[in-house]
Short mmCIF file of C-alpha atoms and ligand atoms in Angstrom, two decimals:
data_model
loop_
_atom_site.label_atom_id
_atom_site.label_comp_id
_atom_site.label_asym_id
_atom_site.label_seq_id
_atom_site.Cartn_x
_atom_site.Cartn_y
_atom_site.Cartn_z
CA UNK A 1 -21.46 125.05 185.08
CA UNK A 2 -22.10 128.81 185.12
CA UNK A 3 -21.86 130.36 181.66
CA UNK A 4 -19.94 133.65 181.23
CA UNK A 5 -20.53 135.53 177.98
CA UNK A 6 -18.19 138.40 177.03
CA UNK A 7 -19.47 140.95 174.48
CA UNK A 8 -16.39 142.37 172.72
CA UNK A 9 -12.81 141.08 172.69
CA UNK A 10 -10.84 144.35 172.72
CA UNK A 11 -8.64 145.46 175.60
CA UNK A 12 -11.14 144.88 178.44
CA UNK A 13 -12.79 141.77 176.93
CA UNK A 14 -9.54 140.10 175.86
CA UNK A 15 -7.92 140.59 179.28
CA UNK A 16 -11.07 139.39 181.06
CA UNK A 17 -11.06 136.15 179.03
CA UNK A 18 -7.33 135.65 179.35
CA UNK A 19 -7.32 136.06 183.13
CA UNK A 20 -10.45 133.90 183.51
CA UNK A 21 -8.53 131.11 181.77
CA UNK A 22 -5.85 131.55 184.43
CA UNK A 23 -8.01 131.88 187.55
CA UNK A 24 -10.90 129.48 186.83
CA UNK A 25 -10.54 125.88 187.91
CA UNK A 26 -11.34 123.04 185.49
CA UNK A 27 -15.13 122.81 184.99
CA UNK A 28 -15.71 125.86 187.18
CA UNK A 29 -17.32 127.93 184.39
CA UNK A 30 -17.75 128.05 180.61
CA UNK A 31 -16.46 131.21 178.95
CA UNK A 32 -17.64 132.47 175.55
CA UNK A 33 -16.42 135.63 173.85
CA UNK A 34 -18.29 137.25 170.95
CA UNK A 35 -16.61 139.81 168.67
CA UNK A 36 -17.13 140.57 164.96
CA UNK A 37 -13.33 140.66 164.60
CA UNK A 38 -11.07 137.66 165.22
CA UNK A 39 -8.51 139.86 166.97
CA UNK A 40 -8.05 142.57 169.58
CA UNK A 41 -6.51 145.76 168.25
CA UNK A 42 -3.69 147.60 170.04
CA UNK A 43 -5.14 151.00 169.14
CA UNK A 44 -2.24 153.18 170.38
CA UNK A 45 -0.24 151.68 167.48
CA UNK A 46 -2.70 152.81 164.80
CA UNK A 47 -0.80 156.05 163.99
CA UNK A 48 2.39 154.01 163.48
CA UNK A 49 0.52 151.47 161.36
CA UNK A 50 -0.80 154.37 159.26
CA UNK A 51 2.76 155.27 158.30
CA UNK A 52 4.26 151.80 158.00
CA UNK A 53 6.39 151.85 161.17
CA UNK A 54 4.42 148.81 162.37
CA UNK A 55 2.97 146.06 160.21
CA UNK A 56 -0.84 145.96 160.53
CA UNK A 57 -0.90 142.28 161.54
CA UNK A 58 1.63 142.92 164.30
CA UNK A 59 -0.67 145.47 165.97
CA UNK A 60 -3.47 142.95 166.50
CA UNK A 61 -3.70 139.85 168.70
CA UNK A 62 -5.43 136.69 167.52
CA UNK A 63 -8.27 135.61 169.82
CA UNK A 64 -8.07 131.95 168.86
CA UNK A 65 -4.33 131.64 169.28
CA UNK A 66 -4.22 133.22 172.72
CA UNK A 67 -7.54 132.16 174.26
CA UNK A 68 -7.36 128.41 174.03
CA UNK A 69 -9.95 127.62 176.73
CA UNK A 70 -12.50 130.25 175.64
CA UNK A 71 -15.22 129.56 173.10
CA UNK A 72 -14.82 132.21 170.39
CA UNK A 73 -17.78 133.32 168.31
CA UNK A 74 -16.76 135.66 165.50
CA UNK A 75 -20.01 137.57 165.26
CA UNK A 76 -21.78 140.72 166.41
CA UNK A 77 -24.02 140.95 169.44
CA UNK A 78 -27.07 142.92 168.29
CA UNK A 79 -29.14 142.73 171.47
CA UNK A 80 -28.77 141.90 175.16
CA UNK A 81 -31.93 140.94 177.02
CA UNK A 82 -30.73 140.64 180.59
CA UNK A 83 -34.17 139.92 182.00
CA UNK A 84 -34.09 136.70 179.89
CA UNK A 85 -30.32 136.35 180.35
CA UNK A 86 -29.67 135.96 176.62
CA UNK A 87 -27.88 137.78 173.81
CA UNK A 88 -28.73 137.79 170.12
CA UNK A 89 -25.76 137.16 167.85
CA UNK A 90 -25.42 137.96 164.14
CA UNK A 91 -22.96 135.91 162.13
CA UNK A 92 -22.66 136.54 158.37
CA UNK A 93 -24.47 133.84 156.43
CA UNK A 94 -26.60 132.64 159.37
CA UNK A 95 -29.95 133.75 160.75
CA UNK A 96 -29.50 135.68 164.04
CA UNK A 97 -29.45 133.27 166.98
CA UNK A 98 -29.71 133.57 170.76
CA UNK A 99 -27.22 132.45 173.37
CA UNK A 100 -28.13 132.15 177.06
CA UNK A 101 -25.77 133.03 179.89
CA UNK A 102 -25.52 133.36 183.65
CA UNK A 103 -23.05 136.24 183.63
CA UNK A 104 -22.77 138.83 180.85
CA UNK A 105 -19.70 141.08 180.53
CA UNK A 106 -20.28 144.03 178.20
CA UNK A 107 -16.90 145.31 176.91
CA UNK A 108 -17.87 146.53 173.42
CA UNK A 109 -15.66 149.65 173.59
CA UNK A 110 -16.31 152.89 171.74
CA UNK A 111 -16.79 154.13 168.18
CA UNK A 112 -15.77 157.41 166.50
CA UNK A 113 -18.09 160.25 167.54
CA UNK A 114 -18.99 162.59 164.69
CA UNK A 115 -21.25 165.63 164.25
CA UNK A 116 -23.68 166.19 161.37
CA UNK A 117 -21.21 168.17 159.25
CA UNK A 118 -21.87 167.94 155.48
CA UNK A 119 -19.54 165.49 153.76
CA UNK A 120 -17.95 164.00 156.89
CA UNK A 121 -19.91 160.72 156.88
CA UNK A 122 -19.32 160.28 153.13
CA UNK A 123 -15.75 161.49 152.76
CA UNK A 124 -13.76 161.38 156.01
CA UNK A 125 -12.07 158.36 157.57
CA UNK A 126 -11.52 157.55 161.26
CA UNK A 127 -8.41 156.36 163.09
CA UNK A 128 -10.07 153.79 165.34
CA UNK A 129 -9.56 150.51 163.48
CA UNK A 130 -6.64 148.75 161.87
CA UNK A 131 -8.44 148.87 158.52
CA UNK A 132 -8.64 152.67 158.69
CA UNK A 133 -4.95 152.96 159.55
CA UNK A 134 -4.01 150.71 156.61
CA UNK A 135 -6.18 152.79 154.26
CA UNK A 136 -4.54 156.06 155.39
CA UNK A 137 -1.10 154.64 154.54
CA UNK A 138 -2.29 153.38 151.14
CA UNK A 139 -3.83 156.79 150.52
CA UNK A 140 -0.64 158.77 151.29
CA UNK A 141 1.58 156.52 149.19
CA UNK A 142 -0.87 156.35 146.28
CA UNK A 143 -1.44 160.11 146.34
CA UNK A 144 2.29 160.73 146.11
CA UNK A 145 2.48 158.38 143.10
CA UNK A 146 -0.42 160.18 141.40
CA UNK A 147 0.76 163.70 142.26
CA UNK A 148 4.27 162.98 140.93
CA UNK A 149 2.79 162.42 137.46
CA UNK A 150 0.75 165.63 137.45
CA UNK A 151 1.80 169.19 136.56
CA UNK A 152 1.55 171.74 139.37
CA UNK A 153 -2.08 172.79 139.78
CA UNK A 154 -5.26 172.24 141.80
CA UNK A 155 -5.39 168.44 141.42
CA UNK A 156 -1.78 168.02 142.53
CA UNK A 157 -2.43 170.38 145.47
CA UNK A 158 -5.53 168.38 146.46
CA UNK A 159 -3.57 165.11 146.53
CA UNK A 160 -0.82 166.71 148.63
CA UNK A 161 -3.23 168.19 151.22
CA UNK A 162 -3.93 166.22 154.41
CA UNK A 163 -6.37 167.20 157.12
CA UNK A 164 -6.83 165.79 160.61
CA UNK A 165 -9.84 166.90 162.63
CA UNK A 166 -9.33 166.78 166.41
CA UNK A 167 -6.27 167.80 168.41
CA UNK A 168 -6.56 165.20 171.17
CA UNK A 169 -3.90 162.59 171.74
CA UNK A 170 -4.91 160.25 168.92
CA UNK A 171 -5.34 163.11 166.44
CA UNK A 172 -1.98 164.73 167.13
CA UNK A 173 -0.17 161.39 167.00
CA UNK A 174 -1.82 160.49 163.69
CA UNK A 175 -1.16 163.97 162.27
CA UNK A 176 2.50 164.09 163.30
CA UNK A 177 3.19 160.54 162.09
CA UNK A 178 1.54 161.22 158.71
CA UNK A 179 3.58 164.40 158.39
CA UNK A 180 6.74 162.47 159.18
CA UNK A 181 5.99 159.89 156.45
CA UNK A 182 5.05 162.53 153.86
CA UNK A 183 8.27 164.48 154.51
CA UNK A 184 10.35 161.30 154.31
CA UNK A 185 8.71 160.26 151.02
CA UNK A 186 9.95 163.39 149.20
CA UNK A 187 13.38 161.81 148.66
CA UNK A 188 11.80 159.29 146.29
CA UNK A 189 9.75 161.89 144.38
CA UNK A 190 12.12 164.44 142.84
CA UNK A 191 9.25 166.24 141.08
CA UNK A 192 7.47 167.01 144.38
CA UNK A 193 8.61 169.84 146.65
CA UNK A 194 8.57 170.23 150.45
CA UNK A 195 6.48 173.43 150.21
CA UNK A 196 3.78 171.54 148.32
CA UNK A 197 2.91 169.30 151.27
CA UNK A 198 -0.01 170.84 153.13
CA UNK A 199 -0.86 169.46 156.55
CA UNK A 200 -3.80 170.99 158.45
CA UNK A 201 -4.85 170.09 161.99
CA UNK A 202 -8.24 171.49 162.99
CA UNK A 203 -9.09 171.80 166.70
CA UNK A 204 -12.25 173.42 168.07
CA UNK A 205 -10.64 174.28 171.43
CA UNK A 206 -7.91 176.83 172.10
CA UNK A 207 -5.28 174.14 172.81
CA UNK A 208 -4.23 170.65 171.79
CA UNK A 209 -3.63 167.48 173.83
CA UNK A 210 -5.53 168.18 177.07
CA UNK A 211 -3.80 165.13 178.60
CA UNK A 212 -0.45 167.03 178.79
CA UNK A 213 0.41 170.38 180.42
CA UNK A 214 -0.11 173.61 178.50
CA UNK A 215 3.66 174.09 178.31
CA UNK A 216 4.15 170.65 176.76
CA UNK A 217 1.31 171.28 174.30
CA UNK A 218 3.03 174.51 173.25
CA UNK A 219 6.22 172.56 172.63
CA UNK A 220 4.26 170.22 170.34
CA UNK A 221 2.69 173.18 168.48
CA UNK A 222 6.14 174.69 167.91
CA UNK A 223 7.55 171.37 166.75
CA UNK A 224 4.70 170.94 164.25
CA UNK A 225 5.08 174.53 162.99
CA UNK A 226 8.82 173.93 162.41
CA UNK A 227 7.84 170.95 160.29
CA UNK A 228 5.65 173.18 158.08
CA UNK A 229 2.32 171.97 159.50
CA UNK A 230 -0.62 174.31 160.11
CA UNK A 231 -2.59 173.93 163.33
CA UNK A 232 -5.93 175.79 163.36
CA UNK A 233 -6.97 176.32 166.99
CA UNK A 234 -10.45 177.61 167.98
CA UNK A 235 -11.56 176.45 164.55
CA UNK A 236 -14.33 174.12 163.44
CA UNK A 237 -14.86 172.14 160.30
CA UNK A 238 -18.00 173.52 158.61
CA UNK A 239 -18.11 171.26 155.57
CA UNK A 240 -16.12 168.49 153.93
CA UNK A 241 -18.46 168.00 151.00
CA UNK A 242 -16.64 166.13 148.20
CA UNK A 243 -13.34 166.84 149.96
CA UNK A 244 -13.78 170.63 149.84
CA UNK A 245 -12.76 171.64 153.35
CA UNK A 246 -14.42 174.75 154.74
CA UNK A 247 -13.21 175.99 158.13
CA UNK A 248 -14.86 178.42 160.53
CA UNK A 249 -11.75 180.69 160.26
CA UNK A 250 -12.69 181.37 156.62
CA UNK A 251 -10.13 179.06 155.02
CA UNK A 252 -11.27 176.82 152.18
CA UNK A 253 -9.20 174.24 150.29
CA UNK A 254 -9.50 170.79 148.76
CA UNK A 255 -8.09 167.62 150.26
CA UNK A 256 -8.19 163.96 149.32
CA UNK A 257 -7.57 162.78 152.89
CA UNK A 258 -9.61 163.94 155.88
CA UNK A 259 -8.96 161.94 159.05
CA UNK A 260 -11.57 162.36 161.78
CA UNK A 261 -10.29 161.90 165.35
CA UNK A 262 -12.54 164.33 167.24
CA UNK A 263 -13.60 162.04 170.05
CA UNK A 264 -15.28 158.73 170.73
CA UNK A 265 -18.62 157.65 172.15
CA UNK A 266 -19.76 154.47 173.88
CA UNK A 267 -20.56 151.68 171.43
CA UNK A 268 -24.24 152.11 170.45
CA UNK A 269 -24.79 148.40 171.18
CA UNK A 270 -25.24 149.61 174.80
CA UNK A 271 -28.59 151.06 173.68
CA UNK A 272 -29.64 147.61 172.48
CA UNK A 273 -29.54 146.22 176.00
CA UNK A 274 -31.96 146.49 178.91
CA UNK A 275 -29.07 147.62 181.14
CA UNK A 276 -29.10 151.15 182.66
CA UNK A 277 -26.96 153.73 180.86
CA UNK A 278 -26.09 157.41 181.36
CA UNK A 279 -26.83 160.37 179.04
CA UNK A 280 -23.62 159.61 177.11
CA UNK A 281 -24.77 156.07 176.36
CA UNK A 282 -22.33 154.39 178.78
CA UNK A 283 -23.51 151.42 180.83
CA UNK A 284 -23.53 152.35 184.51
CA UNK A 285 -21.16 150.41 186.74
CA UNK A 286 -20.06 150.43 190.38
CA UNK A 287 -16.35 150.35 191.30
CA UNK A 288 -16.50 146.52 191.41
CA UNK A 289 -17.54 146.63 187.69
CA UNK A 290 -21.06 145.32 188.30
CA UNK A 291 -23.79 147.02 186.29
CA UNK A 292 -25.92 149.07 188.66
CA UNK A 293 -29.44 150.43 188.80
CA UNK A 294 -28.92 153.40 191.10
CA UNK A 295 -26.80 151.87 193.86
CA UNK A 296 -28.14 148.36 193.42
CA UNK A 297 -25.99 145.87 191.49
CA UNK A 298 -27.87 143.99 188.78
CA UNK A 299 -27.23 140.30 189.35
CA UNK A 300 -25.14 138.68 186.59
CA UNK A 301 -24.41 141.90 184.62
CA UNK A 302 -20.88 143.34 184.41
CA UNK A 303 -19.19 145.98 182.28
CA UNK A 304 -15.80 147.68 181.76
CA UNK A 305 -13.72 149.74 179.34
CA UNK A 306 -14.86 152.56 177.05
CA UNK A 307 -18.48 151.37 176.92
CA UNK A 308 -18.82 151.66 180.70
CA UNK A 309 -19.17 154.52 183.18
CA UNK A 310 -16.89 153.25 185.95
CA UNK A 311 -16.42 155.53 188.99
CA UNK A 312 -12.83 156.73 189.33
CA UNK A 313 -12.05 156.37 193.04
CA UNK A 314 -8.72 158.24 192.68
CA UNK A 315 -10.62 161.50 192.15
CA UNK A 316 -8.74 162.13 188.85
CA UNK A 317 -11.62 161.17 186.55
CA UNK A 318 -13.83 163.41 184.46
CA UNK A 319 -17.14 164.05 186.30
CA UNK A 320 -16.09 161.28 188.69
CA UNK A 321 -15.71 158.56 186.04
CA UNK A 322 -12.71 156.84 184.47
CA UNK A 323 -11.71 158.41 181.15
CA UNK A 324 -11.85 156.11 178.12
CA UNK A 325 -8.32 154.81 177.71
CA UNK A 326 -6.36 151.61 177.48
CA UNK A 327 -4.72 152.08 180.90
CA UNK A 328 -8.14 151.66 182.49
CA UNK A 329 -9.55 149.07 180.06
CA UNK A 330 -6.65 146.63 180.60
CA UNK A 331 -6.73 146.90 184.38
CA UNK A 332 -10.50 146.73 184.53
CA UNK A 333 -10.39 143.59 182.38
CA UNK A 334 -7.98 141.94 184.81
CA UNK A 335 -10.06 142.94 187.84
CA UNK A 336 -13.22 141.81 186.06
CA UNK A 337 -11.84 138.27 185.85
CA UNK A 338 -10.92 138.28 189.56
CA UNK A 339 -14.34 139.60 190.58
CA UNK A 340 -16.24 137.16 188.34
CA UNK A 341 -14.37 134.24 189.89
CA UNK A 342 -15.05 135.67 193.36
CA UNK A 343 -18.75 136.04 192.54
CA UNK A 344 -18.94 132.41 191.33
CA UNK A 345 -17.18 131.22 194.50
CA UNK A 346 -19.28 133.46 196.77
CA UNK A 347 -16.25 135.50 197.86
CA UNK A 348 -15.93 139.28 198.30
CA UNK A 349 -15.41 141.66 195.37
CA UNK A 350 -12.60 144.22 194.98
CA UNK A 351 -13.07 147.81 193.84
CA UNK A 352 -11.30 149.26 190.82
CA UNK A 353 -8.60 151.79 191.73
CA UNK A 354 -5.88 152.94 189.35
CA UNK A 355 -3.77 156.09 189.56
CA UNK A 356 -2.99 157.53 186.14
CA UNK A 357 0.54 156.63 185.00
CA UNK A 358 0.92 159.67 182.77
CA UNK A 359 0.80 159.95 179.00
CA UNK A 360 3.33 159.25 176.30
CA UNK A 361 2.98 160.05 172.59
CA UNK A 362 4.99 159.38 169.45
CA UNK A 363 5.04 162.28 166.98
CA UNK A 364 6.97 160.77 164.10
CA UNK A 365 10.40 159.11 164.03
CA UNK A 366 12.60 160.55 166.78
CA UNK A 367 10.01 162.93 168.27
CA UNK A 368 7.78 162.33 171.27
CA UNK A 369 6.37 163.74 174.50
CA UNK A 370 5.91 162.22 177.93
CA UNK A 371 3.95 163.84 180.77
CA UNK A 372 3.46 162.69 184.36
CA UNK A 373 1.74 165.34 186.47
CA UNK A 374 4.12 168.37 186.27
CA UNK A 375 7.05 166.38 184.93
CA UNK A 376 7.53 166.36 181.15
CA UNK A 377 10.06 164.97 178.70
CA UNK A 378 10.07 166.08 175.07
CA UNK A 379 11.96 165.09 171.94
CA UNK A 380 14.05 162.01 171.24
CA UNK A 381 14.13 160.60 174.78
CA UNK A 382 10.33 160.82 175.03
CA UNK A 383 10.04 159.04 171.69
CA UNK A 384 12.22 156.20 173.03
CA UNK A 385 10.01 156.09 176.14
CA UNK A 386 6.92 155.93 173.88
CA UNK A 387 8.29 152.98 171.94
CA UNK A 388 9.63 151.25 175.05
CA UNK A 389 6.37 151.60 176.96
CA UNK A 390 4.01 150.60 174.16
CA UNK A 391 6.27 147.87 172.81
CA UNK A 392 6.21 146.21 176.23
CA UNK A 393 2.52 146.94 176.85
CA UNK A 394 1.54 145.12 173.65
CA UNK A 395 -0.09 141.88 174.84
CA UNK A 396 1.71 138.56 174.29
CA UNK A 397 5.46 138.06 173.82
CA UNK A 398 5.13 136.79 170.26
CA UNK A 399 3.50 140.17 169.37
CA UNK A 400 6.02 142.26 171.31
CA UNK A 401 8.86 140.52 169.46
CA UNK A 402 7.19 141.14 166.08
CA UNK A 403 6.73 144.85 166.91
CA UNK A 404 10.27 145.37 168.24
CA UNK A 405 11.66 143.28 165.37
CA UNK A 406 9.84 145.50 162.86
CA UNK A 407 11.25 148.65 164.46
CA UNK A 408 14.78 147.26 164.35
CA UNK A 409 14.33 146.19 160.71
CA UNK A 410 13.06 149.67 159.79
CA UNK A 411 15.99 151.27 161.60
CA UNK A 412 18.52 149.15 159.72
CA UNK A 413 16.74 148.94 156.36
CA UNK A 414 14.90 152.34 156.50
CA UNK A 415 11.19 152.95 156.20
CA UNK A 416 9.28 150.58 153.93
CA UNK A 417 7.46 152.70 151.35
CA UNK A 418 5.72 149.92 149.43
CA UNK A 419 1.98 150.17 149.11
CA UNK A 420 0.04 147.24 147.71
CA UNK A 421 -3.05 149.32 147.07
CA UNK A 422 -4.17 146.94 144.30
CA UNK A 423 -5.13 144.52 147.07
CA UNK A 424 -8.51 146.25 147.05
CA UNK A 425 -9.15 144.60 143.65
CA UNK A 426 -7.45 141.23 144.12
CA UNK A 427 -9.18 139.54 141.16
CA UNK A 428 -8.51 142.31 138.65
CA UNK A 429 -5.35 140.87 137.08
CA UNK A 430 -6.82 137.37 136.87
CA UNK A 431 -10.15 138.58 135.51
CA UNK A 432 -8.51 140.82 132.89
CA UNK A 433 -6.65 137.97 131.24
CA UNK A 434 -8.97 135.03 132.05
CA UNK A 435 -10.15 132.96 129.06
CA UNK A 436 -13.88 132.94 128.70
CA UNK A 437 -16.11 130.48 126.82
CA UNK A 438 -16.97 131.67 123.28
CA UNK A 439 -20.51 132.94 123.22
C1 FAD B 1 -5.46 156.14 167.68
C2 FAD B 1 -5.67 155.78 169.14
C3 FAD B 1 -4.63 155.91 170.03
C4 FAD B 1 -4.81 155.60 171.38
N1 FAD B 1 -3.76 155.75 172.24
C5 FAD B 1 -3.91 155.44 173.54
C6 FAD B 1 -2.82 155.56 174.45
O1 FAD B 1 -1.71 155.96 174.05
N2 FAD B 1 -3.02 155.23 175.73
C7 FAD B 1 -4.24 154.78 176.20
O2 FAD B 1 -4.36 154.48 177.39
N3 FAD B 1 -5.29 154.65 175.37
C8 FAD B 1 -5.16 154.97 174.05
N4 FAD B 1 -6.22 154.84 173.20
C9 FAD B 1 -7.54 154.43 173.73
C10 FAD B 1 -7.67 152.91 173.89
O3 FAD B 1 -7.26 152.24 172.73
C11 FAD B 1 -9.11 152.55 174.24
O4 FAD B 1 -9.48 153.28 175.38
C12 FAD B 1 -9.26 151.07 174.51
O5 FAD B 1 -9.10 150.35 173.31
C13 FAD B 1 -10.62 150.73 175.13
O6 FAD B 1 -10.70 149.34 175.34
P1 FAD B 1 -12.11 148.60 175.28
O7 FAD B 1 -11.85 147.17 175.60
O8 FAD B 1 -13.12 149.34 176.07
O9 FAD B 1 -12.59 148.76 173.78
P2 FAD B 1 -11.89 148.21 172.45
O10 FAD B 1 -10.47 147.90 172.68
O11 FAD B 1 -12.24 149.18 171.39
O12 FAD B 1 -12.64 146.84 172.20
C14 FAD B 1 -14.00 146.75 171.89
C15 FAD B 1 -14.24 145.44 171.17
O13 FAD B 1 -15.65 145.24 171.07
C16 FAD B 1 -15.93 144.71 169.79
N5 FAD B 1 -17.33 145.01 169.46
C17 FAD B 1 -17.84 146.17 169.00
N6 FAD B 1 -19.17 146.05 168.80
C18 FAD B 1 -19.50 144.78 169.15
C19 FAD B 1 -20.72 144.04 169.15
N7 FAD B 1 -21.88 144.61 168.77
N8 FAD B 1 -20.69 142.75 169.56
C20 FAD B 1 -19.53 142.17 169.94
N9 FAD B 1 -18.34 142.83 169.96
C21 FAD B 1 -18.33 144.11 169.57
C22 FAD B 1 -14.93 145.42 168.89
O14 FAD B 1 -14.76 144.70 167.67
C23 FAD B 1 -13.69 145.43 169.76
O15 FAD B 1 -12.89 144.28 169.56
C24 FAD B 1 -6.07 155.14 171.83
C25 FAD B 1 -7.11 154.99 170.93
C26 FAD B 1 -6.93 155.31 169.59
C27 FAD B 1 -8.07 155.16 168.62
#
């Protein structure tokens, strides 16, 4: 039986495996998926996880539960040697081992892209994983608890200052959601005042959200300004050393929470393969999702999603390639499965073609924007569209129901403001009181 090995079980990898289970006949091929995480993450929900509108577990999809015919290896691929048709896999507690394949599908996604700015690597946090989103929520709630006990002064101001770097879609959503939570929390903290909350968004370009029209982006800027947030356009972060934020517009202040959302880059695992990549580190693909050397497909090598440079045949792409987003990754994953099955059966391959469906963003409870070409919706209706679209786009009905159920529960019971931050030291209580042998 041909062996298919999928590197990465996010959007593109998960959908490839799921559709292969559907299309492949019994004993037609063996499918293995390798991912260091046992779940795929629905990343558009991260801003809502970061403010408690969605439970962290509800925003991820278990590989083992939903891929019953796929062999799952919870480990990290460290190397792909396509000339030998084998990958090297690292699993905690075991020596690295090799796994041979006939077809490799590289869908390892992207990672946060940073610049060598002092303090960023040590102090900032991304918004790319569920763990980061959970930490941001813990941080906001814990900082409010700490600040409420302090007299007004620099330490209280530091705890109440929040900075997001990057005014793209993910950054603005995270920023606006965090602002919405912080404003809501004030009702439980009578000693803290609205004017004390300092929210700064730093964007190097002259505008935010390039995915929407300029007019819509201005609407968002006005909405944020009305909510007491400061957006610094044409401004760069110069330093974040020890949480002291220095901006290129001369402003300097301290913050305990700096969220970095200024772009992504192809997963560096692409460099640990012998597959051709472009100057941005993306593996080169043709529209049928085969890895290519020039125009020639490399037999048995396939790629999709954020790690891949897939030509955008609609003409809407950036420099001719699909932009890194979930719309593409999901559809490429589905096509990948069809094309793999066709390749195994010796049938013809289909090209990837997807016209952008527009963009929808949630900006805190009751506020959103939707943009499709020149048509825009802003405010409450757009927020409903955001929740409706993403709630239904979440893979698997059992997950959709959990997400919608959580929203309904929050609507009826109000926002949940509990933070179990002590989970970071789960043994502390036990260890403190544990009896020890007399020395
Ligand atoms: C905050 C946020 C909001 C977003 N909102 C939207 C939105 O509204 N609409 C939209 O279209 N897109 C959105 N996106 C983008 C979208 O989530 C990504 O484009 C999409 O996840 C890409 O899918 P992928 O399969 O390529 O990568 P991913 O979904 O990131 O999956 C990659 C997988 O590879 C695994 N992996 C990594 N390294 C290895 C390794 N060495 N070996 C094995 N496995 C590995 C990872 O653990 C992961 O499971 C958003 C992203 C973020 C961060």
